[in-house]
Coordinates of C-alpha atoms in Angstrom, one line a residue:
Chain A
K1 CA -57.2 -36.7 -108.5
N2 CA -56.9 -34.8 -105.3
E3 CA -57.3 -31.2 -106.0
V4 CA -57.6 -27.7 -104.2
E5 CA -59.4 -24.9 -105.9
Q6 CA -59.2 -21.3 -104.8
S7 CA -61.2 -18.2 -105.8
P8 CA -60.8 -15.5 -106.7
Q9 CA -57.6 -15.8 -108.6
N10 CA -56.8 -12.0 -108.3
L11 CA -58.6 -9.5 -106.1
T12 CA -58.2 -5.7 -105.8
A13 CA -59.9 -3.8 -103.2
Q14 CA -59.7 -0.6 -101.2
E15 CA -58.2 -0.1 -97.8
G16 CA -60.7 -0.9 -95.1
E17 CA -62.7 -3.3 -97.1
F18 CA -63.6 -6.8 -95.8
I19 CA -62.0 -9.5 -97.9
T20 CA -63.0 -13.1 -98.5
I21 CA -60.9 -15.9 -100.1
N22 CA -62.3 -19.2 -100.8
C23 CA -61.0 -22.6 -101.0
S24 CA -62.6 -26.1 -101.8
Y25 CA -61.1 -29.5 -102.0
S26 CA -62.1 -32.7 -103.5
V27 CA -61.8 -35.5 -100.8
G28 CA -61.4 -35.8 -97.1
I29 CA -58.5 -33.9 -95.4
S30 CA -56.8 -34.3 -92.1
A31 CA -55.8 -30.6 -92.0
L32 CA -56.1 -27.4 -94.1
H33 CA -53.3 -24.6 -94.2
W34 CA -53.6 -20.9 -95.1
L35 CA -50.3 -19.5 -96.1
Q36 CA -49.2 -16.0 -97.0
Q37 CA -46.6 -15.2 -99.6
H38 CA -45.3 -11.7 -100.0
P39 CA -43.4 -10.3 -103.1
G40 CA -39.8 -11.5 -102.6
G41 CA -41.1 -15.0 -102.0
G42 CA -41.1 -15.9 -98.3
I43 CA -44.0 -18.2 -97.3
V44 CA -45.5 -17.8 -93.9
S45 CA -48.1 -20.0 -92.3
L46 CA -51.1 -18.2 -91.1
F47 CA -53.4 -20.8 -89.9
M48 CA -53.7 -24.6 -89.7
L49 CA -57.2 -25.9 -89.0
S50 CA -59.1 -29.1 -89.0
S51 CA -62.6 -27.9 -87.9
G52 CA -64.4 -24.8 -86.9
K53 CA -62.9 -21.2 -86.9
K54 CA -59.7 -19.5 -85.8
K55 CA -59.0 -15.9 -85.6
H56 CA -55.5 -14.0 -85.3
G57 CA -55.7 -10.3 -85.2
R58 CA -57.6 -9.1 -88.3
L59 CA -57.5 -12.6 -90.0
I60 CA -60.3 -15.2 -89.6
A61 CA -60.2 -18.7 -91.0
T62 CA -63.2 -21.0 -91.1
I63 CA -63.6 -24.5 -92.6
N64 CA -66.9 -26.5 -93.2
I65 CA -65.7 -30.3 -93.4
Q66 CA -69.0 -31.5 -94.8
E67 CA -68.9 -29.1 -97.5
K68 CA -65.1 -29.4 -98.2
H69 CA -64.7 -25.6 -98.1
S70 CA -62.8 -23.0 -96.2
S71 CA -62.7 -19.3 -96.2
L72 CA -60.1 -16.7 -95.1
H73 CA -61.4 -13.4 -94.2
I74 CA -59.5 -10.1 -93.6
T75 CA -61.2 -7.6 -91.6
A76 CA -60.4 -3.7 -92.1
S77 CA -57.8 -4.7 -94.8
H78 CA -54.6 -2.6 -95.3
P79 CA -52.1 -2.2 -98.1
R80 CA -49.6 -4.3 -96.1
D81 CA -52.0 -7.2 -96.5
S82 CA -51.3 -7.2 -100.2
A83 CA -49.9 -10.6 -101.0
V84 CA -50.5 -14.0 -102.4
Y85 CA -52.7 -16.3 -100.0
I86 CA -52.5 -20.0 -100.6
C87 CA -54.8 -22.6 -99.5
A88 CA -53.1 -26.1 -98.9
V89 CA -54.5 -29.4 -97.6
R90 CA -53.1 -32.6 -96.2
F91 CA -55.3 -35.1 -97.9
R92 CA -56.3 -38.4 -95.9
G93 CA -54.5 -41.4 -97.1
G94 CA -52.2 -39.5 -99.4
A95 CA -48.5 -38.9 -99.3
D96 CA -47.3 -36.8 -96.6
G97 CA -46.8 -33.2 -97.5
L98 CA -49.4 -30.7 -98.7
T99 CA -51.4 -30.2 -102.0
F100 CA -51.9 -26.5 -102.8
G101 CA -54.4 -24.2 -104.5
K102 CA -52.7 -21.9 -107.2
G103 CA -53.3 -19.0 -104.8
T104 CA -55.1 -15.7 -104.7
H105 CA -53.2 -12.5 -105.5
L106 CA -54.5 -9.7 -103.2
I107 CA -53.8 -6.2 -103.7
I108 CA -55.2 -3.6 -101.4
Q109 CA -55.2 0.1 -102.6
P110 CA -54.8 3.0 -100.4
Chain B
I1 CA -29.4 -20.6 -87.3
A2 CA -33.1 -19.8 -86.6
G3 CA -35.7 -22.0 -88.4
I4 CA -35.0 -23.3 -91.8
T5 CA -32.2 -22.1 -94.1
Q6 CA -31.6 -23.0 -97.8
A7 CA -28.4 -22.5 -100.0
P8 CA -27.8 -21.3 -102.5
T9 CA -30.2 -18.3 -102.8
S10 CA -30.2 -18.6 -106.4
Q11 CA -28.3 -20.4 -109.1
I12 CA -27.9 -20.5 -112.8
L13 CA -26.9 -24.1 -114.0
A14 CA -26.1 -25.4 -117.5
A15 CA -28.3 -28.3 -118.6
G16 CA -26.9 -31.8 -117.8
R17 CA -24.8 -30.6 -114.7
R18 CA -25.4 -32.1 -111.3
M19 CA -26.7 -29.8 -108.4
T20 CA -27.6 -30.2 -104.9
L21 CA -29.8 -27.7 -103.1
R22 CA -29.3 -27.6 -99.2
C23 CA -31.9 -27.4 -96.6
T24 CA -31.2 -27.2 -92.8
Q25 CA -33.5 -26.8 -89.9
D26 CA -32.6 -26.2 -86.2
M27 CA -36.0 -27.0 -84.8
R28 CA -35.4 -30.8 -84.5
H29 CA -38.5 -31.2 -86.6
N30 CA -39.1 -34.9 -87.6
A31 CA -40.6 -34.2 -91.0
M32 CA -39.3 -32.3 -93.9
Y33 CA -40.4 -31.6 -97.5
W34 CA -39.1 -30.3 -100.7
Y35 CA -41.5 -28.3 -103.0
R36 CA -41.2 -26.6 -106.3
Q37 CA -43.2 -23.4 -107.2
D38 CA -44.0 -22.6 -110.8
L39 CA -46.1 -19.7 -112.4
G40 CA -49.5 -20.9 -113.0
L41 CA -49.0 -24.4 -111.2
G42 CA -48.5 -23.4 -107.8
L43 CA -46.6 -25.2 -105.3
R44 CA -46.1 -29.1 -105.7
L45 CA -44.5 -31.7 -103.4
I46 CA -41.2 -33.4 -104.9
H47 CA -40.1 -35.6 -102.0
Y48 CA -40.6 -35.9 -98.2
S49 CA -39.2 -37.4 -95.3
N50 CA -41.2 -38.3 -92.2
T51 CA -38.1 -38.9 -90.1
A52 CA -34.3 -39.3 -90.4
G53 CA -33.6 -42.4 -92.6
T54 CA -36.7 -42.5 -94.5
T55 CA -37.9 -40.7 -97.7
G56 CA -41.0 -40.7 -99.9
K57 CA -42.0 -39.5 -103.4
G58 CA -44.4 -36.7 -103.8
E59 CA -46.3 -35.5 -106.9
V60 CA -43.3 -34.5 -109.1
P61 CA -40.4 -36.7 -108.1
D62 CA -38.7 -37.5 -111.5
G63 CA -35.4 -36.2 -112.0
Y64 CA -34.7 -35.5 -108.2
S65 CA -33.4 -37.5 -105.4
V66 CA -33.1 -36.7 -101.6
S67 CA -31.5 -38.2 -98.6
R68 CA -32.1 -37.9 -94.9
A69 CA -28.9 -38.9 -92.9
N70 CA -29.9 -36.8 -89.9
T71 CA -32.8 -34.8 -88.5
D72 CA -31.4 -31.4 -89.5
D73 CA -30.6 -31.7 -93.1
F74 CA -32.6 -32.7 -96.2
P75 CA -30.6 -32.1 -99.5
L76 CA -32.3 -32.2 -102.9
T77 CA -30.1 -33.4 -105.8
L78 CA -30.7 -32.9 -109.5
A79 CA -28.6 -35.7 -111.1
S80 CA -28.6 -34.2 -114.6
A81 CA -30.5 -30.8 -114.8
V82 CA -33.0 -30.0 -117.6
P83 CA -34.6 -26.6 -118.4
S84 CA -38.0 -27.8 -117.1
Q85 CA -36.4 -28.0 -113.7
T86 CA -36.1 -24.2 -113.7
S87 CA -38.1 -23.1 -110.6
V88 CA -38.3 -21.9 -107.2
Y89 CA -37.6 -24.6 -104.6
F90 CA -38.9 -24.5 -101.1
C91 CA -37.8 -26.7 -98.2
A92 CA -40.2 -27.0 -95.3
S93 CA -40.5 -28.9 -91.9
S94 CA -43.0 -29.7 -89.5
E95 CA -42.7 -31.3 -86.0
Q96 CA -44.5 -34.4 -87.0
A97 CA -45.8 -36.1 -90.2
G98 CA -49.2 -37.3 -91.1
T99 CA -52.3 -36.4 -89.0
S100 CA -50.7 -35.3 -85.8
S101 CA -51.8 -31.9 -84.6
Y102 CA -48.2 -30.7 -84.6
N103 CA -47.9 -30.5 -88.3
E104 CA -47.8 -26.8 -88.9
Q105 CA -45.3 -26.3 -91.8
F106 CA -42.3 -23.8 -91.6
F107 CA -40.8 -22.8 -95.0
G108 CA -37.4 -21.8 -95.9
P109 CA -36.6 -18.7 -98.0
G110 CA -36.5 -20.6 -101.2
T111 CA -33.8 -21.3 -103.9
R112 CA -34.3 -19.8 -107.4
L113 CA -32.8 -22.2 -110.0
T114 CA -32.5 -21.5 -113.6
V115 CA -31.3 -24.2 -116.0
L116 CA -30.2 -23.2 -119.3

């Protein structure tokens, strides 16, 4: 079965800390997405990547296709970064649409 | 309208009733998707449509049907609702389907459905 695993499930950190969330997947993909979901439920796309690294503000996403692994980093974390971060992939040869990890619940304390 | 809208925002429904969740996008995206989000299970694909006139089944299609009569609208119908369909439903769209580089997905605000 095509699966997406995220770690950690829950993460509490202090403001200013460097945050890393990991995602691994079972078989080849055509794209990987990082999504953010705030309390209240709205889902926002942060990154879509198929190789290398992307950066947007304090957020950095990397992917290693050979190792089937991606990381999302947050530098100088802030309480407003508190949210659920979700990794999702488009598996090659599978149905269109995304397969999701279960999410990482991040809390940044002031 | 800007982006994707869903209606209703929330609904409480008696088991056995028919219900249609509406989804409309104004971005002229070809591909549209329906997902459900359940605690402990995350988001799962119900049905998708790569372009107007075509639909496909996702991971959890049983009990749901969809249609794609035009580019903008992608309604999801529960023919006879059951309590296990209690969930938050998200509609999403992307410019293209498949391996195109234009497949960032944009999500609607969600519909919270409770089936009693």
